[in-house]
Amino acid sequence: MASDIVLPGQPIPLPRGPVPQLGRGIYEKDSQVRASLVGIPRFEGSSLAISRIRPQPPSPNSIVLGFVTRLSPLQALLSITVVDGVPLPPGEEFTGVIRSQDVRATEKDKVKISDCFRGGDVVRGIVISLGDARSYFVSTARNDLGVIAATSEAGVTMEPVSWQEMRCPKTGKVEKRKCAKPEGIP
Amino acid sequence: MQSAFDRRRINGPEESSPPVFATEALEIPSGNAQKTRKGRNTSDIRPIFLQPGLISQANGSAYIETERIKIACSVYGPRQSKNTVYSEKGRLNVELKFAPFSCERRRAPLRDAEDRSIAVAIQQALLSSVRLEMFPKSTIDVFLVVIEADGIEGCIASGSIAASTALADAGIDMFGLVMSCSAAVVGTEIWIDPTQEESNLADGSLVLACMPALGSVTSVWQSGRMTPSQVLTCIEACESKCTDIHSVVAQSLLDSARAATTTNA
């Protein structure tokens, strides 16, 4: 039963008992559980879902990757290219905005955007709200969020030295960034 | 005239007509003499060929062919809405274009007015089937190209089926698959799925779009002169045909989904 491909609108046969939590690609109408995507319904933990890997628009709490396109004293504009690990098709990027109060968790009032990001930096962030008509609000207020790749003024990829600094391996110059904690470091 | 004129295209002459050959017998539609259907039963539809996933650049696509109607449909998105106000729900944008060679008379690009009304009819047919609340601030673009046309009603019906299949292929959340069927009243008879020639003879015509899986109608588009009882008979006949079409669409979607899972594994 569970290995059959269902089509949008097709009722999903369920064992008797309480209806499980419904995940993506499944909806309930008139107390009948139906599919809304083409695929095989499977249990993911406690919820029943039809998972399908395809580019999706960002939603609150999704982890996004993007590069900085524009800076102002109050905010940094981001071009979101990867949502939850799935790259978006070229030309279909979403715009995100990191406001100065969302850069870090502490001393929010002392944040200077120019000491945290530069144009072209690749940033990992979390979507905190759908934002306004133009952009999604993105936050980097977590240890594992922030700049993950940046080039120095000499044009070389820099390495992080602390959560606020990155160093150019060619010139040894230190530049200020809000760095993401690299994975695999205790 | 100057405004709807694309200088980047090779613009043909204002008026042109196909050559008439002497050997070709000129068909003169003669009043009531031709009121029996040729080649098909009154309740038969044209055979359908449907292939999802034909256009590789698009997120989802479908190609439909019902005898002389050939339509290609591609779905892009959901992508960020440009220059629009904040909206909790997504937008469904449907655009349809006739190829210049699709009809008996040449379709002039840009100057054509019929494509927009057909696009609206297809959008209406699809709108209530798509779960737009899943796509806040986003737009789903559906582009249809009519490669060959044979009757406006048939174009709307086939276009809706192709678009719904393409949406399913793109992985857009839907309440159900939309099927569509047309019918025309010719004299006292009701002809299902009329061709261009047949709808020229008809008094009135109707296009029904419905979701057979849910048993709900998404749109009814009627034109011409029909009595209420004829309308109801047409709707019932179309609804039963939609159930038949649904099995065709379901088969083609299942085949392509199985092919996708085997290549991925």
XYZ file of C-alpha atoms in Angstrom, chain A:
186
model
C 0.000 0.000 0.000
C 2.696 2.446 1.002
C 4.877 1.876 -2.052
C 2.309 3.040 -4.612
C 2.683 6.338 -6.420
C -0.286 8.627 -5.787
C -1.532 11.544 -7.888
C -2.907 14.933 -6.793
C -6.434 14.490 -5.437
C -6.076 10.770 -4.867
C -7.259 9.531 -1.452
C -4.490 7.988 0.634
C -5.526 4.758 2.315
C -4.720 4.897 6.022
C -4.890 2.252 8.700
C -7.741 2.672 11.165
C -7.068 4.871 14.148
C -6.031 8.439 14.659
C -5.035 10.384 11.543
C -1.257 10.929 11.557
C 0.282 14.368 11.372
C 0.229 15.566 7.774
C 3.451 16.789 6.235
C 4.216 18.240 2.856
C 2.247 17.218 -0.185
C -0.749 15.928 1.737
C -3.975 17.646 2.748
C -7.234 16.801 4.418
C -10.592 17.803 3.004
C -13.980 16.640 4.263
C -12.165 14.217 6.617
C -10.525 12.474 3.678
C -6.727 12.522 3.459
C -5.593 13.200 -0.089
C -2.315 13.753 -1.927
C -1.470 17.080 -3.543
C 1.736 15.976 -5.265
C 2.816 13.087 -7.451
C 4.867 10.704 -5.339
C 4.925 7.971 -2.735
C 3.554 8.855 0.726
C 6.005 7.827 3.439
C 6.254 8.309 7.166
C 8.942 10.795 8.169
C 9.077 10.372 11.901
C 5.517 10.836 13.076
C 4.205 12.723 10.068
C 3.070 11.342 6.742
C 4.489 13.230 3.785
C 5.221 13.055 0.098
C 8.740 14.354 -0.134
C 9.958 15.689 -3.379
C 13.205 17.537 -3.777
C 12.543 20.612 -5.817
C 13.421 24.281 -5.437
C 11.056 25.985 -3.034
C 10.533 29.576 -2.051
C 12.002 30.371 1.380
C 9.718 29.974 4.378
C 10.290 30.934 8.013
C 13.039 28.809 9.648
C 14.577 27.669 6.369
C 18.354 27.879 6.159
C 19.416 29.867 3.118
C 22.671 30.635 1.344
C 23.120 33.822 -0.585
C 25.587 36.481 -1.524
C 25.594 40.109 -0.469
C 24.534 42.393 -3.278
C 24.114 45.739 -1.560
C 25.076 47.382 1.728
C 23.594 50.298 3.594
C 24.169 51.477 7.195
C 20.904 49.826 8.266
C 20.806 46.604 6.293
C 22.532 44.263 3.872
C 20.730 42.956 0.813
C 21.129 39.300 -0.018
C 20.508 37.362 -3.206
C 19.275 33.967 -1.988
C 20.487 31.152 -4.236
C 20.107 28.034 -2.050
C 17.090 27.209 0.121
C 17.356 24.297 2.591
C 20.231 22.817 0.617
C 18.380 22.907 -2.719
C 19.830 25.351 -5.265
C 17.349 27.579 -7.089
C 17.367 27.664 -10.891
C 19.526 30.473 -12.293
C 17.664 33.738 -12.617
C 15.051 32.722 -10.042
C 16.812 34.022 -6.947
C 14.880 35.550 -4.064
C 16.034 38.689 -2.335
C 16.614 38.678 1.393
C 17.540 41.448 3.763
C 19.650 41.283 6.920
C 18.714 44.210 9.140
C 21.371 45.460 11.547
C 19.399 44.169 14.562
C 19.391 40.669 13.078
C 23.138 40.337 12.508
C 24.026 38.963 15.947
C 22.330 38.009 19.172
C 24.167 40.337 21.594
C 25.030 44.061 21.577
C 22.575 44.545 18.727
C 22.753 48.321 18.983
C 26.526 48.404 18.388
C 26.359 46.545 15.065
C 27.979 48.287 12.126
C 26.912 46.583 8.906
C 30.198 47.531 7.199
C 32.143 45.613 9.887
C 30.047 42.485 9.334
C 29.544 42.063 5.598
C 31.046 43.155 2.294
C 29.657 42.906 -1.197
C 30.048 39.425 -2.690
C 30.349 37.622 0.655
C 28.567 34.276 0.779
C 26.326 34.223 3.838
C 24.442 31.454 5.583
C 21.305 32.705 7.334
C 17.949 31.679 8.665
C 14.698 33.164 7.364
C 12.896 34.782 10.294
C 9.846 36.123 8.455
C 8.333 36.531 5.029
C 9.230 40.209 5.327
C 7.713 42.855 3.114
C 6.603 42.813 -0.500
C 10.157 42.932 -1.802
C 12.308 40.754 0.412
C 12.533 38.037 3.049
C 14.002 38.907 6.450
C 17.119 36.877 7.182
C 18.975 36.603 10.488
C 22.562 35.563 11.225
C 22.155 35.723 15.027
C 23.541 32.256 15.719
C 27.042 30.795 15.970
C 26.710 28.663 12.868
C 25.296 31.525 10.789
C 27.145 34.361 9.082
C 29.760 34.768 6.380
C 31.046 31.406 5.136
C 33.157 32.588 2.219
C 34.673 35.949 1.431
C 37.468 37.354 -0.670
C 39.949 39.888 0.661
C 40.924 43.173 -0.949
C 43.797 41.280 -2.580
C 41.246 38.973 -4.195
C 42.081 35.853 -2.198
C 39.627 33.654 -0.307
C 40.035 34.458 3.385
C 40.059 32.147 6.389
C 38.165 32.842 9.603
C 40.281 33.540 12.701
C 37.507 34.453 15.147
C 33.764 34.991 14.984
C 34.393 38.628 14.099
C 37.529 38.466 11.964
C 38.870 36.883 8.800
C 42.490 36.879 7.606
C 43.851 37.094 4.088
C 46.424 34.277 3.571
C 48.332 36.337 0.980
C 48.822 39.655 2.723
C 48.062 38.598 6.288
C 45.683 41.508 6.654
C 42.731 41.012 8.986
C 39.269 42.109 7.856
C 36.126 42.309 9.934
C 33.241 39.960 9.206
C 30.468 38.263 11.174
C 31.749 34.749 10.546
C 29.814 31.520 10.690
C 31.383 28.846 12.869
C 32.860 26.220 10.521
C 31.308 22.803 10.791
C 33.162 20.114 12.747
C 34.769 22.392 15.335
C 33.847 21.757 18.967
